[in-house]
Each structure stands twice: as structure tokens, then as C-alpha cells.
């Protein structure tokens, strides 16, 4: 793994203005992403997990400049891409791509598969035959019969559609792909195929992946490092192994304990997260997690913990992080 | 709200025709419209008389075997004039449709896609035109331009494009956050191409419905402008002007206003039924 | 639903507000139509036909018309020309009362003349008749308000002096007004008071609805037998006839587009009045704007290239007759012996060929221009000249105001138009439409001999001698094919059987002073 | 709510101002010259022309004329009519001021309930021949030009049977035919909308549930379904009103009603621009006020929170 990050997210905050009602002029602010800093290195997969509404998708969208961050910088190859002109932005588009969650709405129903995959290529090249060659090439990579090139999306299954989406994403040989819940909408068996396909592609192209998911199992399978988000903040960041085997943040512990998978040896000690995620419109003071944390102390209600390096390459934002290597079991 | 695109467009074409054939309105409407269009296209080639040929010695003839619908004040064959008038009506309505669909969709898409001042500019213009009752604005424009075919086309286009723009804008806003649009943005697809390849094909169906309903409005509006004397002028026959001229002769020569009214009425029924039918067929929400 | 009821109630009350106190049907009121609001109801700014229809019942001049359309003395009992021919001495009728009750006299005539000329007053049509009066220009220029050429000799005697001969001055249709009215009612008296001597007093004008007149009991000619006249404003001639049919109007002046309906319906047969309109119609050919018109053979070809009889039957349903000169019947000086102008397409083609345009070849394109109401006429002409003569003629329909301006400026090459007489003498047509220096010589035909005859006629007091001059001048015009006379339209009116004493003359209705409505 | 209404009203003032600008600019381009129309045959008289031009302020630069017009709007006279000697626009229009709105509002009060009833009737019998018959009837209603229909009615009701006056204004009888003509298109429009919405609503779960619970059909329809079609119907009232105002142009011309619609057509032909401009402005005001009321009612009925920056 190279020491120079391909993507550096620096203190990114994203606010949305919300009108409470059409009748009163009152505006409210929703802070979807709150002071997030992350690095992604070439060839690695950074997993981002969290419950829905934690801001992970918004983070992904800011990286792709589908929405501009309110504060902070996003550096790609060391260049801030949040301040680019339309033209400069287009150049960056060659390097960053996205794979969406919903394979149904992410493909234009009026376009043939061939045209869908060719679209990014056409934006950067006018060599028709080269484009056609590349389309066939990526269709092979994603294991779609080339004969399907002239079909429309509605003629495909969900897994096949997701392959089309992946083919589109990798067609221009990006260096970073944001996978936003890329397999969540698929059946479990299909999920595995797609994940393997992504792994394979990464192995061959050294593309960096920012893998956003609420599914810890999937994240673990694919990621080298994992960031846990809660209420717009990163509350824990560590290597896949460290995070899953030795979570420091009570929230992470809770998430892990909720995994219903059979191969985890911690059955019987499952902890459920009680209560709802607090509204990001009116976040609680202090630690964002304190309302649902069973280890909550007075200080948690007042002071917001910062992300601390608790071990090498392991950060967590908690006043009372888990100390034992055994993590969850001890937390009980 | 889900965009109208996915579920309905995912349907193969054969289903459309099946549903179309099952819609009584659409079938009756399309038969009438097809008849009117064929008449307008080929009728003038087949009419027994020259529609602008004056023969005052043969004026005011009642319908007979030579002049199936009689003759008018100048002895011109009413049947031939009605056929030609239909062509004029269709030329006007098709031109207005072409102009308004182009302007309306382009501006509507730009407003929705770019937002900000583009949106504000387009939508405020739309608001201002909408602030005028529609025909009154057309009358104002027609009065400015002076009577004529081009005037009617321009006047009705100016009245009608804002509706298309507003519809397009709302449709595009519905699609704006569809993932395939974002995928296109991420792919570096330029705005004009996104509009052409992604927005347009996905908003075409509701626009077609709107257009088919609009044809009726336009034909009637043209007739009304002609009726009020600020529409298309002699020697070009239009149904509205023929009805106006015939009204004062209703007691003595009813055929003048009668046949023109019938032609206008039947055409209107055709387009209205077709529009209704298409809406039922293309709009998945209304399915019986 | 409560809101709905309230709204309904609101509507009802609003409706009640706009409805004038329920239309009580007055048996003895005569109801007739005008096709628009009059632009004014005062005799000074008076400048249009519709206002004239109303005001003829309220105001009077030196003379009036009898049922035959002949001039008869009205407010002037008699007049004598001055010895030098430059003026008249009028003896005014005695015992005439204004609607205000004041007596009419010479001072009122002088006052009216002055008011017509004072610049701020926007004097209308009648101001033109004063051009020849001594001192008129000074008043017009605002230098004085005293009209020097008009002298009040005594209460009923008036002296008028001219700068040049104007033998027709006594028959000019002035409307004399009450000199005391402004003092009594202020400058905006016109819609509040009535300042005439006519059989009816102005009562009310409801814009868009009607103009109401009431009988003037002290009228010098005898009190009217009806209580009043209501002119309903009905823009559509067709609607007017329907209203007549439904009994909502007693008398209808039928507009040209509706004449056919009236003629074809046998129920109207016994209720119809007709009279030729005192309006010449012609096809103007401007020789300055279209080279071929300079050739008399082309002009003749045009004039014999359309079928007047066919127009009368086909376009006007017989409610017209061919016109072969430029004076209409019923107007003094009309020459009944003019030869007919035939429809002769063969000769027309031959003439055109002789002029160098066989089958119309070589003729530059031209438009025949008119306003919307006459579109049938120009469509006929265009069709006729292109199909019979091979002339490339197109139809052009234009807006009236700008058309008149362009015609007056001599900028329209080819147009059918008409000219309605303001007073019943042929000089009106000849001097205004065909006299060289006239603004209204819209086709710019010019002939010195013709102009000399007209000038001579203006100074010829003897009617017979004057008419001979008219006929001579008219012949010059016709022999030169300077114009194509076309047709004279018939005026058509409907009068209910229970109405008597309504007369239609070439100058529209006579005042309704003699009308009677019986139950 | 009040703040919102005030904001909308302020927005309206802006729109009205622009409407004034647009009509003012527009009439400058209308072919024909009011002074020429006024002079008619005498348009050769340059002195008179100049004098009239000065009298009406038409010799002044356009911006000054515009300011004049604004000042005349402010003082309520709306300037001097060109057509009528020494008459302010206010005097010209005041007699007919309420007529067009009365016609339009009467028509709307009839058309909306009638249309709803017809629409429900058709929806209940969706795709039956009764449905088709209603639809066909309604479509025919809007397809036969109102000017032709008017002539037919006059012939039948006034001349043949003598039950109603041919034309004019002044008694309730005078209202019948014009309103009848005006009512047809909006009734058809409302009925077709109602039918569509009803069909949509009738397929929704709560209606099915209500039916399943054994509620009587009519109750289901009126209690539940109709309530849900009300809001979408409300939004179309503005459009209907606009159509009706336009309709008054034709109806007033045909039935010789001294309202603003007929006056507008006359003024256009007579080149009486101050009157034309004022009527266009008034109609625009009527129309936008109705739309504002509809919007306010709609917003009050539909209190959903709206996001300005929607999250995906």
C-alpha cells in the first residue's frame, strides 16, 4: 500500500438547508456530514459503515462532486477538487466513478447497454471503434455476454444490471470508485458474485474503492480499512481486522453484535441498539452517541469526544473506549 | 415521488399498443384524427373545385351534387374550403406544437437542470405570461403583429410554451436525482448531452399526452382568433373565419357556418379523445 | 359550502349593482340601433357617422332634409348672397327654443362657428366648412376668439363673409349650439346637458349600452309624438336584426353584412325601407405608383374588366346598383343620362394587348388593398383581374386608420373605396375626391380642365348652371378613365308595423321627430 | 400564513408591474395609429394631427408616456380614452367593470359542482358505455365552438321560442345564455379531471378497505374518494377562471354585453390603447388574485413540509 493517498478528505462538513414549512420562512440546518477526514490509498478498499442516515452516502456524493461540501477540502492526487471549474471537473471525472445502490434506477431505461457503458468513454474519446472494443472488453470483465450489448436494461436481472453499472464505472479505467451500497439491493447469492467481481477488478486494476455500506459483513469481506460513521461523524477508523476483532467505540461494538451471521462466535451476547438515531437537524450536545450508549457518563453529555489514535492505525472518538482486545465480550 | 420513468418505460412496446387498442377513447380519437390528417394532406389534391376560385354568379348556392356543401358569398366551393381550412388548422397547430415543444422543453430542462438564476429567469417569465389569461395574451400578441398565419402561430406559441416549460421542469426535477442522471454527471457527460440522452427520452411520454391535448386547444384558439378578426386572413380559408362569416347567414344559408362548425367540432372531438386516451394509456397511474 | 353561498350572495349583490333600474318598457319610446358607442355627443368635436346618427335628432343647422332627401330650410328661414358673391345674409327662424329654454338667435350661430375653430376645442367635421370664412384662420391659430367674418346684425339676422366664393355654404350641415350652455353647466356639459334645438333632448349615455334621448316638447316643428328615442349599442348587425325579430328593437338600420338575411326572409318584406346611399364607390388607380396605369387603355381595361351586375347580384344580393359616374342619385347634380359602363372582358383583353400586355404578360405584380369588412370585394376584384386579364393581382387587407393615412398620402396604388356625401350636392364628391388639390384625392388623378370647372362651380350661385358644370367635369373624369365607378349600395332598414313616420333618405334616417309608435 | 400571503402579494405587484410594461410596450407595436383612427378621413390635416398628438401626450418620448400612464394608474383615471372625446379610461370601463367577473364567477359556481357530479358518475361506471357517453358528451361540449353554439341558442331560445332576450345586459334573463355558453368548457374540464382522480383514488387501499368494511358505495365515494380529489381540483380553479375570462371576449361580443371583454375587442380595433392596456391589466389582476387565493387555500390544505434542497 502506497504512503501517498489518492484521495484525502479534510474536515468535510455538509449542511442542508431545510424549510420547516412553506408558510413560515423559518429555515433549519441539517448537518449530514460533520468534520470528516479520511484518506484512501491506491489499490485499497476503505469501507464506510453506519446506519442509514448517518451521512455516509452524502460523503460519497461530495467526493463525486454531486454536491459541494459546505466546509473542508477534498484532495484528489493532492489537488482540491471542491473548487474546480466545470472543465477541470470533467478531467477529474475520468479518475473517479461511482457504482450505485439501485441497479434499477441507475440505468437509463431508454438506452441500450452498449450506450450506457460507452457513455463515459464517449465523453473522453471520439474513436468509435476503440470505444466499441472497450465496451466489449469491460462486458467480458464483468461477465456479461457481448451479445447483450443491444438490449435494454429492463431485460436484465438485478445482478446483471449491477454488472452493467460496474462495467460503466470501470470503462474509463478510473483510479477510484465510490461504491454506494453497491450490493445492498441484491440477493445474497448475487451479492457474493458482485463482491468477488469487485475484488477481482481491484486486483487487476489496482483501483481504489470507497465502499459505503450499512452491511458490516459485506464491508468486512471487501475492505482493507473501515471507517464507522455515526450522525455525520467518523467515530472509529481502523484496519478491517482491528475494527472487527477489537472495536474501540461502543457504537461499533453494538453494530458488530447485531450481525446475525452464524460464523461469529459471539452469539448470545448480542446487544441491540435501543432508541433511534437522533435527528441530525438538532443533534444532542456532547458525544452524539450518548443517548444510546450504555456506558454513558456525565462528561459524554457535555463534551464531544475527538478522534484519538488509541492504537497504531486505530482511531476512535469516545471518552471511554473499550480497552480490552476482546472488545465486545468485555463490554458486556 | 418516483419519477414516471422506470416502471412505465420498462414496458415493451407491444403492451402499449395492446392497451391503446383496448382504450375506446384512444381508438375513436385516433380514427378521427387519422381521417382529418389524411384529408388535410391529400384532400386539397382531390377536391372537386378550386377553394379560392371566385365566381360571384354562383354565390350562396345551397348544397347540391356539384357543390356538396354549397358555395359561399363569392361562389367559392365550401367543401373545398373546409378541406383547405383543415390543412391550415393543422399547419398552425403542428407549427405551434413544434415551436412550443422545442422552446418549452429546452427552457424547462435548462431551468430544472441548472437551477439558480437560469431557473429564476425562465420561471419568472413563465409566471408573467401565466399572469395573463391565455387567450387574452394571444389576442394582445396577435394585435401587435397584425393578422396573418404567422401571427397566429407566434401568438399561440407565446401563450403555450410556458405550460410545456413548466411541465418539463417538473418532470426533469423528478428525474434530476435519478441515479442514472448522477451516473451520467459522474461520467463527465456534458449538460446538453444529459438533456438530450437522459432527460428527453424519459419525459417524452407525458409531453406527447400534453401535446395531443393541446392540439385541440390550439385549433380552437386559432378559430377564436379568426372569429374575432385577428387571426388568419383571406384568401386563406380557416374554419373560424368561415364560421364567423357564416353566422350572419345562419338563417338564409345555414350550410356556411354549419359545415365549418361540424368540421371543427369533429376534429376537436378526435384530438380530445386521442389525448384522453393517450393519457390513460401512457399514464400508469390510471389503469383500469 | 358556506363560502360558496356567501360568494353567490356577493355575486348577486354585485350583479344587482350593475343592473340599471330594471328596464321598464316604455310603449312610446322608439328603440333603434347604432353599431358602436358614439365617440362624442357634442356638436363641436363631432366627427363621425355614429355620433351623427344620434346628434341629427338633437341639433339642427341652417337647413334640413325632407323625406325625399331635398334640402329644406330649418333654422334659417331664408338667405341672400352678398352682391360680390362673397358671403350670405341669413334670416333666422323666429320662435326657436333651445332645450334649455333659451331662445335661438344669431349669437348662437356665431358662437358655434367660433367654438368649432378655437384650437383647444378640437373642432370636428363641421369646422372644415368654415375654411372660407373671413378671419377663420386667425381663430384657428389662436390669435383671437372672435370670428371676424361673421356678424350678428340683429337677433335673427346674421352676416357671413368669405375670402372666396362658397355658394353651398347655406346647405352645410352645421349643428348650432346653445351659447349659454357652458356658463350654465361648465366645460364638460356634453354628457350632462342638451344644447340643441332639435326634436329630442340628450338624456343619458350609458357607455356600451345605449344613448337615450327624450322628446322636446317645445320643438319649433311641433312636439314629437313619442316620448323618446333609445339608441341601443349593438356592434353586430346580425344581433341587431335578431333583436328586432325578437321585438327588442323597433327600428333597425341593417348593416351591409346582414342585408342578405333581411332580403331573403319573407317575414321582413313589408317592414323594409330602402334608399340608395349617398356614397360614391370607385376603384382608385394611382398612376404615380403603378406604371401601367398611366396608359388609358389599361385603365379602361380595368374598368370594363369586372362585372358590376354580377357584383350587385352575387355580392350584394341585389341591394345595390351599378354606378357609371361619380355622383349618386338623390344628390343634386346627379346626371341620370350617363352611358352604362359595360362588362366586356374581350375588349378589356384587346385593350391590354394593345397597351403591350397581351394576357397580362409584362404587368408588374400589384396588390388591391382594402380593410377587413370589404374583403369580399377585393377578393372578387383580384380574382377577376387575374383570371380575366391575366393581371398579377394580390389581395391585401389592412388596418383602417393606417390605410386611410396612406391613401391620403397618395401611397396606395390600387384600392376600392367610397366617399359619403356630407351634404346633398354633387360638388361634395367632385371637389373632395377628384379635385386636384384635395387631400382626399386619394388616387392622385389630376386634370386642369376638371379643376377649373370645379372652381367655377364653387362661385356659381345658379343651381342649373352649376349642375351643367358638374356634368361637364364628371365627363372629363370618366372619359379619361380616371376612375372606375363601381356600385351604389342600397341602405336597408327595418321598421316594425306599429311604427310610423320613420324615413330613410340617402343620408340615413331623418330625425325621428315625426315617428309614432302605436300599441 | 399572513407573512406568506403578504410575500405572495408583493410578488404579484411585481408581476403586475411587468404586465403593465409588457402591455405598454406591446401596444406601441400594434399596427395602426390611434390618432389616425381618430382622424379617420381627415388624416391629411397635419396641424390637427399634431394638435391631437399633443393633447394625448403622444408627442412625448415613450418613457415619459410610460410614466404618464403609471401616474394615471395611480390617480385612478388610467388616462384619457383615445376613442371617446374628453373621457377618462375609468369612465369608459367603470360601467362594465364587474360584468366579466360576474359572468366568470357565476359560470364557475355552476361548472365546478356540475362537473364533479358528472365526473363521479362517469368514474363509477368506468369503461362502460355510460362512461363513454358522458365523456363523448363532454368532449363534444368543448369541441363545438362557443360562437357557433351561441348562434344556435339565440335562434332557438330567443327567436323561435321567445323565452330569452337576444342580447344585452340588465336583467337576470340576460345572464342565462352567456353563462350557459361559458359553463360548458369548464364543466367538461372539471368532469374529466374528477373522473381521472376518482379512478385513481378508487384504486387506493383505503377505499378498498372502506369497501371491504361494508360501507355503502356512495358513502365510500363521497366521504373518502371525493375528499381526496378536492385538492387537485382546487389547483385547477385558476386555470378555469382564466379560460372563462378569455371566454367572455367571445360571449360578450356575441351577446352584446357591455362588459370589459367586448370593450377590449372594440378598443383593439379602435386603437384605443389606454382602454386596451387597462383592460388587459385588470384581467391580469383578476386572474392573478384568483390564482393567489387558490394557492393560499391549497397551501393551507396541504401542510406538508417542503425541502428546498432535497437529499437523494
Tab-separated table of C-alpha atoms in Angstrom, chain A residues 61 64-66 86 90 93-94 96-98 100-102 104-111 115-116 119-124 154 161 168 172, chain B residues 5-6 8-12 113-114 176-191 193-194 197-199 201-202 204-205:
chain	number	residue	atom	x	y	z
A	61	UNK	CA	-21.679	12.245	-3.122
A	64	UNK	CA	-18.019	12.808	-6.622
A	65	UNK	CA	-18.910	16.493	-6.562
A	66	UNK	CA	-22.566	15.641	-6.970
A	86	UNK	CA	-16.716	22.741	-14.993
A	90	UNK	CA	-14.579	16.964	-16.244
A	93	UNK	CA	-14.401	12.521	-13.880
A	94	UNK	CA	-12.024	10.176	-15.710
A	96	UNK	CA	-13.444	8.845	-10.032
A	97	UNK	CA	-16.504	6.763	-10.759
A	98	UNK	CA	-19.464	5.510	-8.811
A	100	UNK	CA	-24.942	2.944	-7.228
A	101	UNK	CA	-27.115	1.013	-4.892
A	102	UNK	CA	-30.213	0.618	-7.014
A	104	UNK	CA	-32.882	-0.328	-11.490
A	105	UNK	CA	-32.821	3.424	-11.313
A	106	UNK	CA	-29.130	3.779	-12.043
A	107	UNK	CA	-29.543	2.719	-15.663
A	108	UNK	CA	-31.397	4.877	-18.143
A	109	UNK	CA	-34.305	2.693	-19.281
A	110	UNK	CA	-34.226	4.299	-22.718
A	111	UNK	CA	-30.649	3.392	-23.531
A	115	UNK	CA	-24.650	3.034	-24.965
A	116	UNK	CA	-24.822	3.021	-21.208
A	119	UNK	CA	-21.250	6.922	-22.262
A	120	UNK	CA	-18.233	7.757	-20.079
A	121	UNK	CA	-15.908	6.661	-22.848
A	122	UNK	CA	-17.606	8.879	-25.389
A	123	UNK	CA	-17.075	11.847	-23.165
A	124	UNK	CA	-13.350	11.479	-23.384
A	154	UNK	CA	-35.368	-3.875	-18.361
A	161	UNK	CA	-27.851	-4.735	-14.095
A	168	UNK	CA	-19.876	1.569	-16.868
A	172	UNK	CA	-12.729	4.636	-18.416
B	5	UNK	CA	-39.868	6.868	-15.970
B	6	UNK	CA	-38.913	3.495	-14.818
B	8	UNK	CA	-43.824	2.596	-17.350
B	9	UNK	CA	-40.963	2.771	-19.748
B	10	UNK	CA	-39.748	-0.633	-18.837
B	11	UNK	CA	-42.785	-1.991	-20.601
B	12	UNK	CA	-42.138	-3.309	-24.069
B	113	UNK	CA	-31.053	21.281	-14.547
B	114	UNK	CA	-29.090	24.435	-13.922
B	176	UNK	CA	-32.880	15.103	-11.503
B	177	UNK	CA	-31.914	12.808	-8.652
B	178	UNK	CA	-32.427	9.587	-10.520
B	179	UNK	CA	-29.223	7.665	-10.201
B	180	UNK	CA	-28.724	7.277	-13.907
B	181	UNK	CA	-28.570	11.040	-14.191
B	182	UNK	CA	-25.961	11.201	-11.454
B	183	UNK	CA	-24.111	8.393	-13.154
B	184	UNK	CA	-24.057	10.453	-16.314
B	185	UNK	CA	-22.796	13.501	-14.431
B	186	UNK	CA	-20.095	11.424	-12.819
B	187	UNK	CA	-19.216	10.078	-16.237
B	188	UNK	CA	-18.405	13.608	-17.298
B	189	UNK	CA	-21.331	13.849	-19.707
B	190	UNK	CA	-21.881	17.484	-20.666
B	191	UNK	CA	-25.172	19.119	-19.734
B	193	UNK	CA	-25.930	15.663	-23.779
B	194	UNK	CA	-27.511	14.735	-20.461
B	197	UNK	CA	-29.909	11.486	-23.978
B	198	UNK	CA	-31.209	11.139	-20.471
B	199	UNK	CA	-33.901	13.671	-19.688
B	201	UNK	CA	-36.323	10.305	-23.744
B	202	UNK	CA	-37.699	9.897	-20.253
B	204	UNK	CA	-41.364	12.272	-23.861
B	205	UNK	CA	-44.465	10.295	-22.908
